[in-house]
mmCIF file of C-alpha atoms in Angstrom:
data_model
loop_
_atom_site.group_PDB
_atom_site.id
_atom_site.type_symbol
_atom_site.label_atom_id
_atom_site.label_comp_id
_atom_site.label_asym_id
_atom_site.label_seq_id
_atom_site.Cartn_x
_atom_site.Cartn_y
_atom_site.Cartn_z
ATOM 1 C CA MET I 4 100.112 67.406 99.169
ATOM 2 C CA ALA I 5 99.302 69.862 96.355
ATOM 3 C CA ASP I 6 102.903 71.095 96.217
ATOM 4 C CA ASP I 7 104.170 67.553 95.573
ATOM 5 C CA GLU I 8 101.850 66.947 92.607
ATOM 6 C CA GLU I 9 102.939 67.583 89.065
ATOM 7 C CA LYS I 10 101.608 70.936 87.876
ATOM 8 C CA THR I 11 100.143 70.125 84.480
ATOM 9 C CA GLU I 12 96.998 72.283 84.407
ATOM 10 C CA GLU I 13 96.721 75.758 82.899
ATOM 11 C CA PRO I 14 96.257 78.527 85.511
ATOM 12 C CA THR I 15 92.690 79.539 86.273
ATOM 13 C CA SER I 16 91.446 83.080 85.730
ATOM 14 C CA LYS I 17 91.561 83.596 89.516
ATOM 15 C CA LYS I 18 95.202 82.490 89.650
ATOM 16 C CA LEU I 19 96.047 84.921 86.846
ATOM 17 C CA ASP I 20 94.155 87.762 88.557
ATOM 18 C CA ASP I 21 95.863 87.073 91.890
ATOM 19 C CA ALA I 22 99.280 87.050 90.219
ATOM 20 C CA LYS I 23 98.558 90.358 88.487
ATOM 21 C CA ASN I 24 97.357 91.935 91.734
ATOM 22 C CA GLU I 25 100.649 90.876 93.348
ATOM 23 C CA GLY I 26 102.631 92.478 90.522
ATOM 24 C CA ASN I 27 103.568 89.136 88.954
ATOM 25 C CA VAL I 28 102.918 89.733 85.250
ATOM 26 C CA SER I 29 104.321 88.599 81.936
ATOM 27 C CA LYS I 30 106.652 91.377 80.908
ATOM 28 C CA SER I 31 109.146 91.636 78.078
ATOM 29 C CA MET I 32 111.579 94.535 78.330
ATOM 30 C CA GLU I 33 112.611 93.719 74.763
ATOM 31 C CA VAL I 34 109.139 94.800 73.598
ATOM 32 C CA VAL I 35 109.369 98.068 75.531
ATOM 33 C CA GLY I 36 112.873 98.765 74.222
ATOM 34 C CA ALA I 37 111.954 97.859 70.647
ATOM 35 C CA SER I 38 108.860 100.082 70.688
ATOM 36 C CA ILE I 39 110.852 103.018 72.075
ATOM 37 C CA LEU I 40 113.662 102.628 69.529
ATOM 38 C CA THR I 41 111.338 102.007 66.571
ATOM 39 C CA PHE I 42 108.849 104.813 67.114
ATOM 40 C CA GLY I 43 111.573 107.132 68.363
ATOM 41 C CA SER I 44 113.526 106.596 65.138
ATOM 42 C CA ILE I 45 110.402 107.042 63.002
ATOM 43 C CA PHE I 46 109.623 110.252 64.875
ATOM 44 C CA LEU I 47 113.125 111.601 64.254
ATOM 45 C CA LEU I 48 113.019 110.634 60.593
ATOM 46 C CA PHE I 49 109.547 111.783 59.554
ATOM 47 C CA PHE I 50 108.119 114.110 62.192
ATOM 48 C CA SER I 51 111.027 116.123 63.509
ATOM 49 C CA GLY I 52 112.246 118.445 60.794
ATOM 50 C CA SER I 53 113.229 121.058 63.350
ATOM 51 C CA SER I 54 115.067 118.475 65.471
ATOM 52 C CA MET I 55 116.990 117.172 62.479
ATOM 53 C CA LEU I 56 117.858 120.736 61.495
ATOM 54 C CA GLU I 57 119.295 121.365 64.971
ATOM 55 C CA ILE I 58 121.342 118.160 64.759
ATOM 56 C CA LYS I 59 122.672 119.206 61.329
ATOM 57 C CA LYS I 60 123.687 122.563 62.795
ATOM 58 C CA LEU I 61 125.484 120.779 65.608
ATOM 59 C CA MET I 62 127.317 118.519 63.175
ATOM 60 C CA MET I 63 128.339 121.524 61.068
ATOM 61 C CA LEU I 64 129.572 123.317 64.185
ATOM 62 C CA SER I 65 131.665 120.309 65.208
ATOM 63 C CA TYR I 66 132.963 119.884 61.663
ATOM 64 C CA ASN I 67 134.076 123.527 61.426
ATOM 65 C CA PHE I 68 136.079 123.379 64.663
ATOM 66 C CA ILE I 69 137.967 120.181 63.899
ATOM 67 C CA GLY I 70 141.706 120.766 64.441
ATOM 68 C CA GLN I 71 141.277 124.227 65.966
ATOM 69 C CA GLU I 72 142.538 125.275 69.381
ATOM 70 C CA MET I 73 139.866 126.673 71.684
ATOM 71 C CA ASP I 74 140.500 129.096 74.520
ATOM 72 C CA GLY I 75 138.268 129.440 77.615
ATOM 73 C CA PRO I 76 135.540 131.804 76.348
ATOM 74 C CA LEU I 77 135.226 130.022 72.996
ATOM 75 C CA TYR I 78 135.123 126.625 74.696
ATOM 76 C CA TYR I 79 132.321 127.694 77.052
ATOM 77 C CA ALA I 80 130.410 129.350 74.215
ATOM 78 C CA ILE I 81 130.573 126.191 72.100
ATOM 79 C CA THR I 82 129.613 124.012 75.080
ATOM 80 C CA TYR I 83 126.610 126.229 75.808
ATOM 81 C CA THR I 84 125.550 126.118 72.151
ATOM 82 C CA VAL I 85 125.901 122.326 72.034
ATOM 83 C CA VAL I 86 123.834 121.809 75.213
ATOM 84 C CA ILE I 87 121.032 124.166 74.130
ATOM 85 C CA THR I 88 120.957 122.681 70.632
ATOM 86 C CA LEU I 89 120.752 119.128 71.985
ATOM 87 C CA LEU I 90 117.952 120.074 74.383
ATOM 88 C CA LYS I 91 115.951 121.694 71.593
ATOM 89 C CA ALA I 92 116.534 118.735 69.299
ATOM 90 C CA LEU I 93 115.954 115.911 71.766
ATOM 91 C CA ALA I 94 113.268 117.265 74.146
ATOM 92 C CA PRO I 95 110.371 115.982 71.954
ATOM 93 C CA LEU I 96 112.127 112.616 71.704
ATOM 94 C CA PHE I 97 112.573 112.354 75.482
ATOM 95 C CA ILE I 98 108.854 112.994 75.993
ATOM 96 C CA LEU I 99 108.012 110.408 73.329
ATOM 97 C CA VAL I 100 110.315 107.835 74.966
ATOM 98 C CA ILE I 101 108.560 108.243 78.334
ATOM 99 C CA LEU I 102 105.127 107.866 76.733
ATOM 100 C CA LEU I 103 106.226 104.842 74.697
ATOM 101 C CA GLY I 104 107.651 103.189 77.816
ATOM 102 C CA LEU I 105 104.299 103.562 79.569
ATOM 103 C CA VAL I 106 102.335 102.391 76.522
ATOM 104 C CA GLY I 107 104.694 99.441 75.941
ATOM 105 C CA ASN I 108 104.106 98.177 79.472
ATOM 106 C CA TRP I 109 100.364 98.873 79.373
ATOM 107 C CA ALA I 110 99.978 96.964 76.086
ATOM 108 C CA GLN I 111 101.462 93.843 77.708
ATOM 109 C CA PHE I 112 99.663 93.703 81.050
ATOM 110 C CA GLY I 113 97.694 96.932 81.616
ATOM 111 C CA PHE I 114 98.164 99.273 84.526
ATOM 112 C CA ILE I 115 98.568 97.737 87.969
ATOM 113 C CA SER I 116 98.633 99.455 91.307
ATOM 114 C CA ILE I 117 100.702 97.735 93.989
ATOM 115 C CA PRO I 118 101.473 99.268 97.377
ATOM 116 C CA LEU I 119 105.188 99.697 98.002
ATOM 117 C CA LYS I 120 106.521 97.603 100.870
ATOM 118 C CA PHE I 121 109.929 96.749 102.243
ATOM 119 C CA ASP I 122 110.829 93.084 101.703
ATOM 120 C CA LEU I 123 113.725 91.806 103.846
ATOM 121 C CA GLN I 124 113.906 88.643 101.742
ATOM 122 C CA LYS I 125 115.278 90.704 98.871
ATOM 123 C CA LEU I 126 118.363 91.407 101.033
ATOM 124 C CA ASP I 127 119.085 87.691 101.478
ATOM 125 C CA PRO I 128 122.580 87.177 99.909
ATOM 126 C CA ILE I 129 121.933 83.477 99.250
ATOM 127 C CA LYS I 130 118.791 84.235 97.250
ATOM 128 C CA GLY I 131 120.637 87.062 95.543
ATOM 129 C CA LEU I 132 123.354 84.679 94.354
ATOM 130 C CA LYS I 133 120.715 82.197 93.206
ATOM 131 C CA ASN I 134 119.060 84.938 91.160
ATOM 132 C CA ILE I 135 122.379 86.008 89.640
ATOM 133 C CA PHE I 136 123.458 82.486 88.700
ATOM 134 C CA GLY I 137 119.994 81.042 88.116
ATOM 135 C CA LEU I 138 118.862 79.501 84.834
ATOM 136 C CA LYS I 139 116.695 82.497 83.937
ATOM 137 C CA LYS I 140 119.581 84.953 84.345
ATOM 138 C CA LEU I 141 121.852 82.649 82.371
ATOM 139 C CA LEU I 142 119.347 82.550 79.514
ATOM 140 C CA GLU I 143 119.054 86.358 79.659
ATOM 141 C CA ALA I 144 122.839 86.678 79.400
ATOM 142 C CA LEU I 145 122.988 84.237 76.482
ATOM 143 C CA LYS I 146 120.166 86.075 74.713
ATOM 144 C CA LEU I 147 121.910 89.425 75.163
ATOM 145 C CA SER I 148 125.224 87.991 73.943
ATOM 146 C CA LEU I 149 123.559 86.480 70.881
ATOM 147 C CA LYS I 150 121.780 89.741 70.072
ATOM 148 C CA LEU I 151 124.975 91.783 70.404
ATOM 149 C CA ALA I 152 126.905 89.267 68.304
ATOM 150 C CA ILE I 153 124.317 89.430 65.511
ATOM 151 C CA ILE I 154 124.148 93.244 65.614
ATOM 152 C CA ILE I 155 127.953 93.605 65.550
ATOM 153 C CA THR I 156 128.212 91.100 62.691
ATOM 154 C CA VAL I 157 125.530 92.882 60.656
ATOM 155 C CA MET I 158 127.124 96.286 61.323
ATOM 156 C CA PHE I 159 130.510 94.951 60.229
ATOM 157 C CA ILE I 160 128.995 93.571 57.015
ATOM 158 C CA ILE I 161 127.219 96.861 56.276
ATOM 159 C CA PHE I 162 130.351 98.877 57.027
ATOM 160 C CA SER I 163 132.389 96.608 54.736
ATOM 161 C CA LEU I 164 129.876 97.100 51.921
ATOM 162 C CA THR I 165 129.762 100.889 52.384
ATOM 163 C CA TYR I 166 133.460 101.474 53.156
ATOM 164 C CA ASN I 167 134.235 103.002 49.763
ATOM 165 C CA GLU I 168 131.189 105.251 50.022
ATOM 166 C CA PHE I 169 132.352 106.332 53.486
ATOM 167 C CA LEU I 170 135.782 107.272 52.129
ATOM 168 C CA ALA I 171 134.185 109.219 49.283
ATOM 169 C CA MET I 172 132.332 111.359 51.833
ATOM 170 C CA MET I 173 135.577 112.890 52.990
ATOM 171 C CA ASN I 174 136.050 114.561 49.591
ATOM 172 C CA LYS I 175 132.590 116.130 49.469
ATOM 173 C CA GLU I 176 131.486 119.559 50.638
ATOM 174 C CA THR I 177 130.433 119.986 54.262
ATOM 175 C CA MET I 178 126.651 119.843 53.728
ATOM 176 C CA ALA I 179 126.960 116.964 51.268
ATOM 177 C CA THR I 180 129.137 115.048 53.747
ATOM 178 C CA ILE I 181 126.659 115.630 56.560
ATOM 179 C CA SER I 182 123.732 114.570 54.356
ATOM 180 C CA SER I 183 125.529 111.376 53.285
ATOM 181 C CA MET I 184 126.455 110.565 56.877
ATOM 182 C CA LEU I 185 122.837 111.000 57.974
ATOM 183 C CA GLN I 186 121.626 108.692 55.194
ATOM 184 C CA LEU I 187 124.195 106.069 56.148
ATOM 185 C CA THR I 188 123.262 106.426 59.826
ATOM 186 C CA ILE I 189 119.572 105.945 59.015
ATOM 187 C CA TYR I 190 120.437 102.794 57.062
ATOM 188 C CA PHE I 191 122.449 101.471 60.011
ATOM 189 C CA VAL I 192 119.742 102.334 62.545
ATOM 190 C CA PHE I 193 116.831 100.721 60.701
ATOM 191 C CA THR I 194 118.830 97.577 59.970
ATOM 192 C CA ILE I 195 119.609 97.221 63.668
ATOM 193 C CA LEU I 196 115.971 98.018 64.527
ATOM 194 C CA PHE I 197 114.826 95.147 62.337
ATOM 195 C CA ILE I 198 117.028 92.759 64.333
ATOM 196 C CA ILE I 199 115.814 94.209 67.645
ATOM 197 C CA ILE I 200 112.155 93.844 66.602
ATOM 198 C CA ILE I 201 112.700 90.175 65.687
ATOM 199 C CA PHE I 202 114.249 89.562 69.109
ATOM 200 C CA ALA I 203 111.412 91.480 70.796
ATOM 201 C CA ILE I 204 108.744 89.313 69.127
ATOM 202 C CA MET I 205 110.579 86.142 70.137
ATOM 203 C CA ASP I 206 111.111 87.435 73.682
ATOM 204 C CA PHE I 207 107.431 88.367 74.032
ATOM 205 C CA TYR I 208 106.274 84.834 73.261
ATOM 206 C CA PHE I 209 109.033 83.213 75.322
ATOM 207 C CA SER I 210 108.178 85.457 78.299
ATOM 208 C CA LYS I 211 104.492 84.604 77.928
ATOM 209 C CA TYR I 212 105.297 80.891 77.714
ATOM 210 C CA TYR I 213 107.532 80.846 80.818
ATOM 211 C CA TYR I 214 105.089 83.064 82.717
ATOM 212 C CA MET I 215 102.169 80.705 82.062
ATOM 213 C CA LYS I 216 104.418 77.730 82.853
ATOM 214 C CA SER I 217 105.395 79.276 86.203
ATOM 215 C CA LEU I 218 101.707 79.642 87.134
ATOM 216 C CA LYS I 219 100.649 76.118 86.171
ATOM 217 C CA MET I 220 98.592 74.321 88.795
ATOM 218 C CA SER I 221 98.097 70.768 89.951
ATOM 219 C CA LYS I 222 94.655 69.175 89.806
ATOM 220 C CA GLN I 223 94.482 69.336 93.603
ATOM 221 C CA GLU I 224 95.247 73.078 93.591
ATOM 222 C CA ILE I 225 92.366 73.672 91.187
ATOM 223 C CA LYS I 226 90.026 71.630 93.406
ATOM 224 C CA ASP I 227 91.172 73.529 96.519
ATOM 225 C CA GLU I 228 90.709 76.861 94.767
ATOM 226 C CA TYR I 229 87.197 75.913 93.702
ATOM 227 C CA LYS I 230 86.312 74.870 97.263
ATOM 228 C CA ASN I 231 87.648 78.146 98.636
ATOM 229 C CA MET I 232 85.674 80.096 96.059
ATOM 230 C CA GLU I 233 82.506 78.210 96.983
ATOM 231 C CA GLY I 234 82.961 79.351 100.578
ATOM 232 C CA ASP I 235 83.546 82.984 99.621
ATOM 233 C CA PRO I 236 80.364 85.011 100.360
ATOM 234 C CA GLN I 237 81.040 87.347 97.439
ATOM 235 C CA VAL I 238 81.458 84.438 95.031
ATOM 236 C CA LYS I 239 78.330 82.773 96.405
ATOM 237 C CA GLY I 240 76.386 85.982 95.956
ATOM 238 C CA ARG I 241 77.651 86.386 92.405
ATOM 239 C CA ILE I 242 76.735 82.793 91.550
ATOM 240 C CA ARG I 243 73.248 83.282 92.994
ATOM 241 C CA ARG I 244 72.765 86.474 90.980
ATOM 242 C CA ILE I 245 73.841 84.747 87.785
ATOM 243 C CA GLN I 246 71.541 81.806 88.486
ATOM 244 C CA MET I 247 68.615 84.143 89.171
ATOM 245 C CA GLN I 248 69.275 86.092 85.983
ATOM 246 C CA MET I 249 69.404 82.892 83.933
ATOM 247 C CA ALA I 250 66.231 81.587 85.583
ATOM 248 C CA GLN I 251 64.402 84.865 84.933
ATOM 249 C CA LYS I 252 65.537 84.902 81.319
ATOM 250 C CA ARG I 253 64.347 81.331 80.798
ATOM 251 C CA MET I 254 61.087 82.097 82.617
ATOM 252 C CA MET I 255 60.374 85.159 80.460
ATOM 253 C CA GLY I 256 60.999 83.021 77.402
ATOM 254 C CA ASN I 257 58.087 80.803 78.495
ATOM 255 C CA VAL I 258 55.518 83.628 78.631
ATOM 256 C CA PRO I 259 54.873 83.945 74.843
ATOM 257 C CA ASN I 260 53.841 80.251 74.767
ATOM 258 C CA ALA I 261 51.602 80.440 77.858
ATOM 259 C CA ASP I 262 47.833 79.953 77.621
ATOM 260 C CA VAL I 263 46.908 82.559 80.213
ATOM 261 C CA VAL I 264 48.419 85.112 82.609
ATOM 262 C CA ILE I 265 46.589 85.642 85.909
ATOM 263 C CA THR I 266 47.267 88.975 87.628
ATOM 264 C CA ASN I 267 46.737 90.858 90.886
ATOM 265 C CA PRO I 268 46.374 93.133 88.677
ATOM 266 C CA THR I 269 49.564 95.173 89.359
ATOM 267 C CA HIS I 270 51.699 93.419 91.980
ATOM 268 C CA TYR I 271 51.446 89.727 91.060
ATOM 269 C CA ALA I 272 51.413 87.824 87.770
ATOM 270 C CA VAL I 273 51.569 84.090 87.003
ATOM 271 C CA ALA I 274 51.593 82.422 83.587
ATOM 272 C CA LEU I 275 50.019 78.992 83.026
ATOM 273 C CA LYS I 276 50.315 76.530 80.164
ATOM 274 C CA TYR I 277 48.423 73.290 79.672
ATOM 275 C CA ASP I 278 49.338 70.505 77.257
ATOM 276 C CA ASN I 279 47.227 67.423 77.978
ATOM 277 C CA LYS I 280 49.620 65.251 75.962
ATOM 278 C CA VAL I 281 52.514 66.066 78.297
ATOM 279 C CA ASN I 282 51.039 67.052 81.666
ATOM 280 C CA SER I 283 48.093 65.921 83.745
ATOM 281 C CA ALA I 284 47.423 69.498 84.926
ATOM 282 C CA PRO I 285 48.338 73.052 83.877
ATOM 283 C CA VAL I 286 51.945 74.072 84.606
ATOM 284 C CA LEU I 287 53.073 77.382 86.103
ATOM 285 C CA VAL I 288 55.688 78.510 83.546
ATOM 286 C CA ALA I 289 56.438 82.018 84.911
ATOM 287 C CA LYS I 290 55.700 84.166 87.939
ATOM 288 C CA GLY I 291 56.748 87.531 89.319
ATOM 289 C CA ILE I 292 55.912 90.433 91.576
ATOM 290 C CA ASP I 293 56.097 94.182 90.969
ATOM 291 C CA PHE I 294 58.595 94.814 88.127
ATOM 292 C CA LEU I 295 58.643 91.187 86.977
ATOM 293 C CA ALA I 296 54.846 91.093 87.093
ATOM 294 C CA LEU I 297 54.658 94.125 84.809
ATOM 295 C CA LYS I 298 57.231 92.568 82.490
ATOM 296 C CA ILE I 299 55.235 89.323 82.287
ATOM 297 C CA LYS I 300 52.106 91.323 81.432
ATOM 298 C CA ASP I 301 53.939 93.322 78.746
ATOM 299 C CA ILE I 302 55.292 90.166 77.093
ATOM 300 C CA ALA I 303 51.833 88.580 77.262
ATOM 301 C CA LYS I 304 50.258 91.607 75.547
ATOM 302 C CA GLU I 305 52.931 91.602 72.829
ATOM 303 C CA ASN I 306 52.210 87.919 72.096
ATOM 304 C CA ASN I 307 48.389 88.049 72.415
ATOM 305 C CA VAL I 308 48.321 85.879 75.541
ATOM 306 C CA THR I 309 45.042 86.282 77.444
ATOM 307 C CA ILE I 310 45.360 88.219 80.728
ATOM 308 C CA ILE I 311 42.796 87.600 83.484
ATOM 309 C CA GLU I 312 42.563 89.558 86.729
ATOM 310 C CA ASN I 313 42.040 87.403 89.796
ATOM 311 C CA PRO I 314 43.978 88.878 92.768
ATOM 312 C CA ALA I 315 43.364 86.082 95.279
ATOM 313 C CA LEU I 316 44.169 83.272 92.832
ATOM 314 C CA ALA I 317 47.221 85.077 91.429
ATOM 315 C CA ARG I 318 48.713 85.561 94.896
ATOM 316 C CA ALA I 319 47.911 82.005 96.006
ATOM 317 C CA LEU I 320 49.505 80.488 92.902
ATOM 318 C CA TYR I 321 52.567 82.719 93.320
ATOM 319 C CA ASP I 322 53.038 81.760 96.982
ATOM 320 C CA GLN I 323 52.415 78.018 96.712
ATOM 321 C CA ILE I 324 53.741 76.857 93.330
ATOM 322 C CA GLU I 325 57.283 76.921 91.942
ATOM 323 C CA VAL I 326 58.077 77.563 88.281
ATOM 324 C CA ASP I 327 57.724 74.512 85.989
ATOM 325 C CA LYS I 328 55.503 72.707 88.526
ATOM 326 C CA GLU I 329 51.941 71.484 87.940
ATOM 327 C CA ILE I 330 49.157 73.123 89.936
ATOM 328 C CA PRO I 331 47.999 71.044 92.948
ATOM 329 C CA ASN I 332 44.501 69.642 93.458
ATOM 330 C CA GLN I 333 43.128 72.514 95.539
ATOM 331 C CA PHE I 334 43.367 74.860 92.530
ATOM 332 C CA TYR I 335 41.755 72.530 89.970
ATOM 333 C CA LYS I 336 38.273 74.044 90.191
ATOM 334 C CA ALA I 337 39.421 77.687 89.882
ATOM 335 C CA ILE I 338 41.831 76.896 87.046
ATOM 336 C CA ALA I 339 39.242 74.733 85.248
ATOM 337 C CA GLU I 340 36.862 77.707 85.188
ATOM 338 C CA ILE I 341 39.568 79.913 83.688
ATOM 339 C CA PHE I 342 40.489 77.383 80.999
ATOM 340 C CA SER I 343 36.808 76.862 80.173
ATOM 341 C CA TYR I 344 36.586 80.599 79.662
ATOM 342 C CA LEU I 345 39.676 80.474 77.408
ATOM 343 C CA TYR I 346 38.223 77.661 75.297
ATOM 344 C CA GLU I 347 34.990 79.647 74.958
ATOM 345 C CA LEU I 348 36.961 82.684 73.753
ATOM 346 C CA LYS I 349 38.810 80.567 71.191
ATOM 347 C CA ARG I 350 35.562 79.037 69.963
ATOM 348 C CA LYS I 351 33.997 82.455 69.420
ATOM 349 C CA ARG I 352 37.028 83.638 67.468
#
């Protein structure tokens, strides 16, 4: 049984394509999250002067109303101002986040289109518990805990190092305080981003590794897949087309070295070569009808190969002899006359 064999072989391209078509792809949400946070932060820092200005206004507004009592109308006015200001400041960022989410997924596995269908197996409580307490979920939880622990530790260290600077902010003017707080926030954010990017890179390669491991195949599975592909009419047709293309390419490569091309003159063309040290009779090295016949003639002209018109002989050779085969006895006399003519031409030159 294929299922009982050890799966040691890398997945075939067909196995990978089938998995992708079923929606089973290597996907790291850490990469998506890291790309959103990184480019979103860069956008806010370098390309959103108006957004940063709105945020500064909001911080100034909040700072000015610290410790003040607010009645109904003032409260609603401030709330309205805060909401509008946030929308104006963050709308470009929201759009960027959506685009980055799409690009982050596309960069990992491209776009896939899978029809939605209701799967009753997903409602199975036993499988649900297995998923919750499975090894993969446990590793995810450990990874998240480790990441949070590192981020909290780094933030604590940074806060400890900047504590005196933070206290000094309280004695500055409003704009100076806001500016210092923004600088400190940027320092915090990009330090955390660095940690998140490191985790994202690690997660990308781990996800790829476990994905490829989950798709590994046994030797028997590869043999079975190959047998199934051989029986597929589409695969057979594709193989035949490739074989024909390769044969035609090889055949056309023989024409420049041919001794003569015999034509119909337009519908048939055959190329012959004779080497008395190798063969006992001339060999048909290329043949074609219609388009291929014209192509054989063109190549022959480009390489100064003699072209002789003999419709009956050209058609007979085309119908009765395969490529790379010597001409049979019944054609010896006709071919001998042609080669005698060729030798006479060479002698006169």
